[in-house]
Coordinates of C-alpha atoms in Angstrom, one line a residue:
X1 CA -16.3 -46.5 1.9
X2 CA -16.0 -43.7 4.4
X3 CA -17.3 -40.3 4.9
X4 CA -14.6 -38.3 6.6
X5 CA -14.9 -34.9 8.2
X6 CA -11.8 -32.7 8.4
X7 CA -11.8 -29.8 10.9
X8 CA -9.4 -27.3 12.4
X9 CA -8.7 -28.0 16.1
X10 CA -7.5 -24.5 17.1
X11 CA -8.4 -21.0 15.8
X12 CA -7.8 -21.7 12.1
X13 CA -4.9 -21.6 9.8
X14 CA -3.8 -25.1 10.9
X15 CA -3.1 -26.4 7.4
X16 CA -6.4 -28.0 6.5
X17 CA -5.8 -27.4 2.8
X18 CA -2.7 -29.6 2.9
X19 CA -4.5 -32.4 4.8
X20 CA -7.3 -32.3 2.2
X21 CA -4.8 -32.4 -0.6
X22 CA -3.1 -35.4 1.0
X23 CA -6.4 -37.3 1.0
X24 CA -7.2 -36.1 -2.5
X25 CA -6.1 -39.2 -4.3
X26 CA -8.2 -41.4 -2.1
X27 CA -11.5 -39.5 -2.2
X28 CA -14.2 -38.9 -4.8
X29 CA -15.8 -35.8 -3.4
X30 CA -14.5 -32.9 -1.3
X31 CA -17.3 -30.8 0.2
X32 CA -16.9 -27.4 1.9
X33 CA -19.8 -27.3 4.4
X34 CA -19.5 -23.9 6.2
X35 CA -18.0 -20.4 6.0
X36 CA -17.3 -18.3 3.0
X37 CA -14.4 -16.4 1.6
X38 CA -13.4 -15.1 5.0
X39 CA -10.7 -17.7 5.4
X40 CA -8.3 -19.4 3.1
X41 CA -6.3 -22.5 2.5
X42 CA -2.8 -22.5 1.0
X43 CA -1.7 -25.6 -0.9
X44 CA 1.8 -26.1 -2.3
X45 CA 2.0 -28.4 -5.3
X46 CA 5.3 -28.9 -7.3
X47 CA 6.7 -25.8 -5.7
X48 CA 3.7 -23.7 -6.8
X49 CA 1.4 -22.0 -4.2
X50 CA -2.4 -22.1 -4.6
X51 CA -4.4 -19.8 -2.3
X52 CA -8.0 -20.8 -2.1
X53 CA -10.6 -18.8 -0.3
X54 CA -14.1 -19.9 -1.2
X55 CA -13.4 -23.1 -3.2
X56 CA -12.8 -26.5 -1.6
X57 CA -9.1 -27.6 -1.7
X58 CA -10.2 -30.8 -3.6
X59 CA -10.6 -28.7 -6.8
X60 CA -6.8 -29.0 -7.2
X61 CA -6.9 -32.8 -7.4
X62 CA -7.8 -34.4 -10.8
X63 CA -10.8 -36.8 -10.6
X64 CA -12.2 -35.3 -7.4
X65 CA -15.7 -33.6 -7.5
X66 CA -15.4 -30.4 -5.5
X67 CA -18.7 -29.2 -3.9
X68 CA -19.9 -26.1 -2.1
X69 CA -22.6 -27.2 0.4
X70 CA -25.7 -25.4 1.6
X71 CA -24.0 -24.3 4.8
X72 CA -21.6 -22.0 2.9
X73 CA -22.3 -18.4 2.0
X74 CA -21.2 -17.5 -1.5
X75 CA -19.8 -14.3 -2.9
X76 CA -20.4 -14.8 -6.7
X77 CA -17.7 -12.2 -7.7
X78 CA -15.1 -14.0 -5.6
X79 CA -16.3 -17.4 -6.8
X80 CA -15.7 -16.6 -10.5
X81 CA -12.5 -14.7 -9.8
X82 CA -11.1 -17.8 -8.2
X83 CA -12.4 -20.1 -10.9
X84 CA -10.9 -18.0 -13.6
X85 CA -7.5 -17.7 -11.8
X86 CA -7.3 -21.5 -11.4
X87 CA -8.4 -22.2 -15.0
X88 CA -5.7 -19.8 -16.2
X89 CA -3.1 -22.0 -14.4
X90 CA -4.4 -25.1 -16.1
X91 CA -6.7 -26.4 -13.3
X92 CA -9.8 -28.2 -14.4
X93 CA -12.7 -26.5 -12.6
X94 CA -15.6 -28.0 -14.7
X95 CA -16.7 -30.5 -12.0
X96 CA -17.6 -27.9 -9.3
X97 CA -21.0 -28.4 -7.8
X98 CA -22.9 -25.8 -5.7
X99 CA -25.9 -26.4 -3.5
X100 CA -29.0 -24.6 -4.7
X101 CA -29.7 -23.9 -1.0
X102 CA -26.4 -22.1 -0.3
X103 CA -26.9 -18.4 0.6
X104 CA -25.5 -15.5 -1.5
X105 CA -23.5 -12.6 -0.1
X106 CA -25.0 -9.4 -1.6
X107 CA -23.0 -6.2 -1.8
X108 CA -25.1 -4.5 0.9
X109 CA -23.9 -7.1 3.5
X110 CA -20.3 -6.4 2.6
X111 CA -21.0 -2.7 3.2
X112 CA -22.8 -3.4 6.5
X113 CA -20.0 -5.6 7.7
X114 CA -17.4 -2.9 7.3
X115 CA -19.3 0.0 8.7
X116 CA -20.5 -2.0 11.7
X117 CA -16.9 -2.9 12.6
X118 CA -15.9 0.7 12.4
X119 CA -18.9 1.7 14.5
X120 CA -18.0 -0.8 17.2
X121 CA -14.6 0.7 17.7
X122 CA -12.9 -1.0 20.7
X123 CA -15.6 -3.5 20.8
X124 CA -15.0 -4.7 17.3
X125 CA -14.9 -8.5 16.6
X126 CA -12.1 -8.4 14.1
X127 CA -14.2 -9.6 11.1
X128 CA -12.7 -9.7 7.6
X129 CA -15.4 -7.3 6.4
X130 CA -16.5 -9.6 3.6
X131 CA -20.2 -9.8 4.6
X132 CA -20.1 -13.2 6.1
X133 CA -21.7 -12.4 9.5
X134 CA -24.5 -10.2 8.1
X135 CA -25.3 -12.9 5.5
X136 CA -25.6 -15.6 8.1
X137 CA -27.7 -13.2 10.2
X138 CA -30.0 -12.8 7.2
X139 CA -30.2 -16.6 6.9
X140 CA -31.4 -16.9 10.5
X141 CA -33.7 -13.9 10.1
X142 CA -35.2 -15.6 7.0
X143 CA -34.5 -12.6 4.7
X144 CA -31.5 -14.2 3.0
X145 CA -30.9 -14.8 -0.7
X146 CA -30.1 -18.3 -2.0
X147 CA -28.4 -19.5 -5.1
X148 CA -31.7 -20.9 -6.4
X149 CA -33.2 -17.4 -6.2
X150 CA -31.0 -16.3 -9.1
X151 CA -33.3 -18.3 -11.5
X152 CA -36.5 -16.5 -10.5
X153 CA -36.0 -12.8 -11.1
X154 CA -39.3 -11.9 -9.5
X155 CA -38.5 -13.8 -6.2
X156 CA -35.0 -12.4 -6.2
X157 CA -36.3 -8.8 -6.5
X158 CA -38.9 -9.3 -3.8
X159 CA -36.3 -10.6 -1.4
X160 CA -33.8 -7.9 -2.1
X161 CA -36.4 -5.2 -1.6
X162 CA -37.6 -6.7 1.7
X163 CA -34.0 -6.9 3.0
X164 CA -33.2 -3.4 2.1
X165 CA -36.3 -1.9 3.7
X166 CA -34.6 -2.4 7.1
X167 CA -30.9 -2.2 6.0
X168 CA -31.3 1.2 4.3
X169 CA -32.6 2.6 7.6
X170 CA -29.5 1.4 9.3
X171 CA -27.2 2.7 6.6
X172 CA -28.8 6.1 6.4
X173 CA -29.9 6.9 10.0
X174 CA -27.3 5.1 12.0
X175 CA -24.2 4.9 9.9
X176 CA -24.7 8.1 7.8
X177 CA -24.3 6.2 4.5
X178 CA -26.3 6.5 1.3
X179 CA -29.3 4.2 0.7
X180 CA -28.8 1.2 -1.7
X181 CA -31.1 0.8 -4.7
X182 CA -32.7 -2.6 -4.8
X183 CA -32.5 -2.8 -8.6
X184 CA -28.8 -2.2 -8.5
X185 CA -28.3 -5.2 -6.3
X186 CA -30.7 -7.4 -8.4
X187 CA -28.8 -6.7 -11.7
X188 CA -25.5 -7.2 -10.0
X189 CA -26.5 -10.7 -9.0
X190 CA -28.4 -11.6 -12.1
X191 CA -25.3 -11.1 -14.2
X192 CA -24.0 -14.4 -12.7
X193 CA -27.2 -16.5 -13.1
X194 CA -26.4 -18.3 -16.4
X195 CA -22.8 -18.7 -15.5
X196 CA -23.5 -20.5 -12.2
X197 CA -26.6 -22.5 -13.5
X198 CA -24.6 -25.5 -14.8
X199 CA -22.9 -25.9 -11.4
X200 CA -26.0 -25.9 -9.2
X201 CA -27.2 -29.2 -7.8
X202 CA -29.2 -31.0 -5.1
X203 CA -26.0 -31.7 -3.2
X204 CA -27.5 -33.6 -0.3
X205 CA -29.0 -36.1 -2.7
X206 CA -25.9 -36.4 -4.8
X207 CA -23.7 -37.1 -1.7
X208 CA -26.2 -39.6 -0.4
X209 CA -26.1 -41.5 -3.7
X210 CA -22.3 -41.3 -3.8
X211 CA -22.0 -42.9 -0.4
X212 CA -24.5 -45.5 -1.3
X213 CA -22.4 -46.3 -4.4
X214 CA -19.3 -46.9 -2.2
X215 CA -17.6 -43.6 -3.0
X216 CA -15.4 -41.7 -0.5
X217 CA -16.5 -38.2 0.6
X218 CA -14.3 -35.7 2.5
X219 CA -16.1 -32.9 4.3
X220 CA -13.8 -29.9 4.7
X221 CA -14.5 -27.3 7.4
X222 CA -13.8 -23.6 7.0
X223 CA -12.4 -21.8 10.0
X224 CA -11.9 -24.0 13.1
X225 CA -13.3 -25.5 16.3
X226 CA -12.5 -22.5 18.5
X227 CA -14.2 -20.2 16.0
X228 CA -17.4 -22.2 15.9
X229 CA -20.5 -20.0 16.6
X230 CA -21.7 -22.4 19.4
X231 CA -18.5 -24.0 20.8
X232 CA -15.8 -21.4 20.2
X233 CA -14.6 -18.4 22.2
X234 CA -17.9 -16.5 21.7
X235 CA -18.4 -13.7 20.7
X236 CA -15.0 -13.8 19.0
X237 CA -16.0 -16.5 16.6
X238 CA -17.2 -16.9 13.0
X239 CA -20.9 -17.1 12.1
X240 CA -21.1 -20.7 11.1
X241 CA -20.7 -24.3 12.5
X242 CA -17.1 -25.1 12.0
X243 CA -17.1 -28.3 14.1
X244 CA -17.7 -31.9 12.8
X245 CA -21.4 -31.7 13.5
X246 CA -21.6 -28.8 11.0
X247 CA -20.8 -31.3 8.2
X248 CA -24.2 -32.8 8.4
X249 CA -26.3 -29.6 8.6
X250 CA -24.0 -27.9 6.0
X251 CA -24.2 -30.6 3.4
X252 CA -27.5 -32.5 3.8
X253 CA -26.2 -35.9 5.0
X254 CA -27.1 -37.7 8.2
X255 CA -24.8 -38.1 11.2
X256 CA -24.8 -41.9 11.0
X257 CA -23.0 -41.6 7.6
X258 CA -19.9 -40.1 9.1
X259 CA -17.1 -42.7 9.6
X260 CA -14.1 -40.7 10.7
X261 CA -13.2 -37.2 12.1
X262 CA -9.7 -35.9 11.3
X263 CA -8.6 -32.8 13.1
X264 CA -5.7 -30.6 12.1
X265 CA -3.5 -29.3 14.9
X266 CA -0.6 -27.0 14.3
X267 CA 2.5 -27.8 16.4
X268 CA 2.1 -24.3 17.9
X269 CA -0.9 -22.0 18.0
X270 CA -2.1 -19.0 16.1
X271 CA -5.2 -16.9 15.7
X272 CA -6.2 -13.7 13.9
X273 CA -8.6 -11.1 15.0
X274 CA -9.7 -10.3 18.6
X275 CA -10.5 -12.7 21.4
X276 CA -8.8 -14.7 24.2
X277 CA -5.6 -16.6 23.4
X278 CA -4.0 -17.9 26.6
X279 CA -0.6 -19.0 25.2
X280 CA -0.1 -15.9 23.0
X281 CA 3.6 -14.7 23.0
X282 CA 4.5 -11.0 22.9
X283 CA 8.3 -11.7 22.8
X284 CA 11.1 -12.8 20.6
X285 CA 9.7 -16.4 20.6
X286 CA 6.4 -15.2 19.2
X287 CA 8.1 -13.2 16.5
X288 CA 10.3 -16.2 15.7
X289 CA 7.3 -18.5 15.3
X290 CA 5.6 -15.9 13.0
X291 CA 8.7 -15.5 10.8
X292 CA 9.6 -19.2 10.6
X293 CA 6.0 -20.2 10.0
X294 CA 5.2 -17.3 7.7
X295 CA 2.1 -16.6 9.8
X296 CA 0.2 -14.1 7.7
X297 CA -3.4 -14.6 6.6
X298 CA -4.1 -16.3 3.3
X299 CA -7.2 -14.1 2.8
X300 CA -6.3 -10.9 4.6
X301 CA -2.5 -10.8 4.8
X302 CA -2.9 -9.9 8.5
X303 CA -0.1 -11.0 10.8
X304 CA -1.3 -13.8 13.0
X305 CA -1.0 -13.8 16.7
X306 CA 1.4 -16.7 17.7
X307 CA 1.9 -18.8 20.8
X308 CA 2.9 -22.3 22.1
X309 CA 0.7 -25.4 21.6
X310 CA -2.3 -25.5 23.8
X311 CA -3.5 -29.0 24.6
X312 CA -6.5 -27.7 26.7
X313 CA -7.8 -26.5 23.4
X314 CA -6.8 -29.7 21.8
X315 CA -8.6 -32.0 24.3
X316 CA -11.7 -29.8 23.9
X317 CA -11.5 -30.2 20.1
X318 CA -11.1 -34.0 20.5
X319 CA -14.2 -34.1 22.6
X320 CA -16.4 -31.7 20.7
X321 CA -15.6 -33.2 17.3
X322 CA -15.2 -36.8 18.3
X323 CA -11.8 -36.8 16.7
X324 CA -10.4 -40.2 15.5
X325 CA -7.2 -38.9 14.0
X326 CA -4.9 -35.9 14.3
X327 CA -2.8 -34.3 11.6
X328 CA 0.0 -32.2 13.2
X329 CA 1.3 -29.6 10.9
X330 CA 4.3 -27.3 10.8
X331 CA 6.5 -29.4 13.2
X332 CA 9.5 -28.1 11.2
X333 CA 8.8 -24.5 12.5
X334 CA 9.8 -25.7 16.0
X335 CA 13.3 -26.8 14.9
X336 CA 16.0 -24.8 16.6
X337 CA 14.1 -24.1 19.9
X338 CA 16.2 -25.4 22.8
X339 CA 13.0 -25.9 24.9
X340 CA 9.4 -26.1 23.7
X341 CA 6.8 -25.3 26.3
X342 CA 3.4 -27.0 25.9
X343 CA 0.3 -25.8 27.7
X344 CA -1.2 -28.6 29.7
X345 CA -3.7 -26.7 31.9
X346 CA -4.8 -23.2 32.8
X347 CA -4.5 -21.2 36.1
X348 CA -7.7 -19.1 36.5
X349 CA -7.3 -17.0 39.6
X350 CA -5.6 -19.8 41.6
X351 CA -7.8 -22.6 40.3
X352 CA -6.4 -25.3 37.9
X353 CA -8.4 -26.1 34.8
X354 CA -7.3 -29.1 32.8
X355 CA -10.4 -28.8 30.6
X356 CA -11.8 -25.8 28.8
X357 CA -13.5 -23.4 31.2
X358 CA -17.2 -23.2 30.5
X359 CA -17.4 -19.5 31.4
X360 CA -16.2 -16.8 29.0
X361 CA -14.6 -14.6 31.8
X362 CA -12.5 -17.6 33.0
X363 CA -11.1 -18.1 29.5
X364 CA -10.2 -14.4 29.4
X365 CA -8.3 -14.7 32.7
X366 CA -6.7 -18.1 31.9
X367 CA -2.9 -18.2 32.5
X368 CA -1.2 -21.2 30.8
X369 CA 0.5 -23.8 32.9
X370 CA 3.4 -25.2 30.8
X371 CA 5.3 -28.5 30.6
X372 CA 8.7 -27.9 29.1
X373 CA 9.8 -30.4 26.5
X374 CA 13.4 -30.6 25.1
X375 CA 13.8 -29.2 21.5
X376 CA 15.9 -30.4 18.6
X377 CA 18.2 -28.6 16.1
X378 CA 18.3 -31.2 13.2
X379 CA 16.5 -30.3 9.9
X380 CA 13.5 -32.6 9.7
X381 CA 12.1 -31.5 6.3
X382 CA 13.6 -34.6 4.7
X383 CA 12.1 -37.1 7.2
X384 CA 9.5 -39.5 5.8
X385 CA 9.0 -41.9 8.7
X386 CA 8.4 -41.4 12.4
X387 CA 11.8 -43.1 13.1
X388 CA 13.6 -40.6 10.9
X389 CA 12.7 -37.8 13.3
X390 CA 15.1 -36.7 16.0
X391 CA 14.4 -38.4 19.4
X392 CA 13.2 -35.2 20.9
X393 CA 10.8 -34.5 18.0
X394 CA 9.4 -38.0 18.5
X395 CA 9.0 -37.4 22.3
X396 CA 7.3 -34.1 21.6
X397 CA 4.7 -35.9 19.3
X398 CA 4.1 -38.8 21.7
X399 CA 3.5 -36.5 24.6
X400 CA 1.2 -34.4 22.4
X401 CA -0.7 -37.6 21.5
X402 CA -1.2 -38.4 25.2
X403 CA -2.4 -34.9 25.9
X404 CA -4.7 -34.6 22.9
X405 CA -6.4 -37.9 23.6
X406 CA -6.4 -39.2 20.0
X407 CA -3.7 -40.7 17.7
X408 CA -1.5 -38.5 15.6
X409 CA -1.7 -40.1 12.2
X410 CA 0.1 -37.6 9.9
X411 CA 2.9 -35.2 10.6
X412 CA 3.7 -32.2 8.4
X413 CA 7.5 -31.5 8.3
X414 CA 7.5 -28.8 5.6
X415 CA 5.3 -26.8 3.3
X416 CA 5.5 -29.1 0.2
X417 CA 2.9 -31.6 -0.8
X418 CA 5.3 -34.5 -0.1
X419 CA 6.9 -33.2 3.1
X420 CA 4.8 -35.4 5.4
X421 CA 5.1 -38.5 7.6
X422 CA 2.2 -40.9 7.5
X423 CA 2.0 -43.1 10.7
X424 CA -1.6 -44.4 10.1
X425 CA -4.1 -44.2 7.3
X426 CA -6.6 -41.4 7.7
X427 CA -9.1 -43.7 6.0
X428 CA -9.0 -46.0 9.0
X429 CA -8.2 -49.0 6.8
X430 CA -5.1 -49.9 8.9
X431 CA -7.2 -50.8 11.9

């Protein structure tokens, strides 16, 4: 049975939660392998919206074991707030597993994240201020706190004291803030120790055994390809590995165990925060996409920047992730546009780029080269097969498939759980 990686192919907010939910009935585990509560998934089930930030989307599907891998950074306050909110709505959250090696987001990193962004001014990165970046920096600097540290108070205290030796100098001398007491942080974290203990596991071993036993595992990326710390539009990226390769390092399984890579590509493009965005629209069309697609952040509520589909980004995602299947979401949002431009290449100071520029400055100066495709006016939310779609919607998807370089297997035609068209199985069992 397969191990499937699900990634975002753009700058996030593509609808990965819906794609995970669609696969839910066919998988045994859903693993979040990177990121933290700095991004969210919205899943609509039976007309009800569920906004998830830290938890894997699979937690909404009965019978699935949801797992938070070692590559995730965990804010314990957010974790239990989300669990309590879901339990209050009748969702069974008892099967959640959390890697003992996942790093914790202490309160001092949330403070540092916010004051650093303010200090940067015009050079700010547009972070969510939730302590994600500073926590990943601590991980690489080997001064981070892990979930397993909660169960050894002496080790926890030593690590907090060591981290604050440097951070307090920054807070007091650079940012003019008060110093943070180590004991205050220790007690804040210890209050969650016994609550989280039953959830903690050796996730890599458990996943290996599950795959050996013929179970199906879905690895769910937070953020997206263009926000990957190595392969995204650096420095306007997240702090973790959001591409398919991150599934291995962020969960503890080997690369030869991955069978399929499913990428989610919105029928147009959005991003939040700062950074280059070649197809961004600053006109009525951009406003229309934002309004029709309700493009506001699940986690922050920030309005998203909107633009036409960018297949230069798409081809890059296909290559970087080794995509086998695409899920195209929000096709219904394009209904009513007489003409739908699709970016097929960039013009960078007179030079044509059909592939992603390798230099940051070229990406900043990229001007989209569009191919105009005819739009459609028919309501497509009731379509359940490819042939049900208007001819121009079919042409749009077939051209996108050519430009992306991988098959489009699933098409989202509305926000509901059942508002999808399945052309091919994402499990690959139709090949």
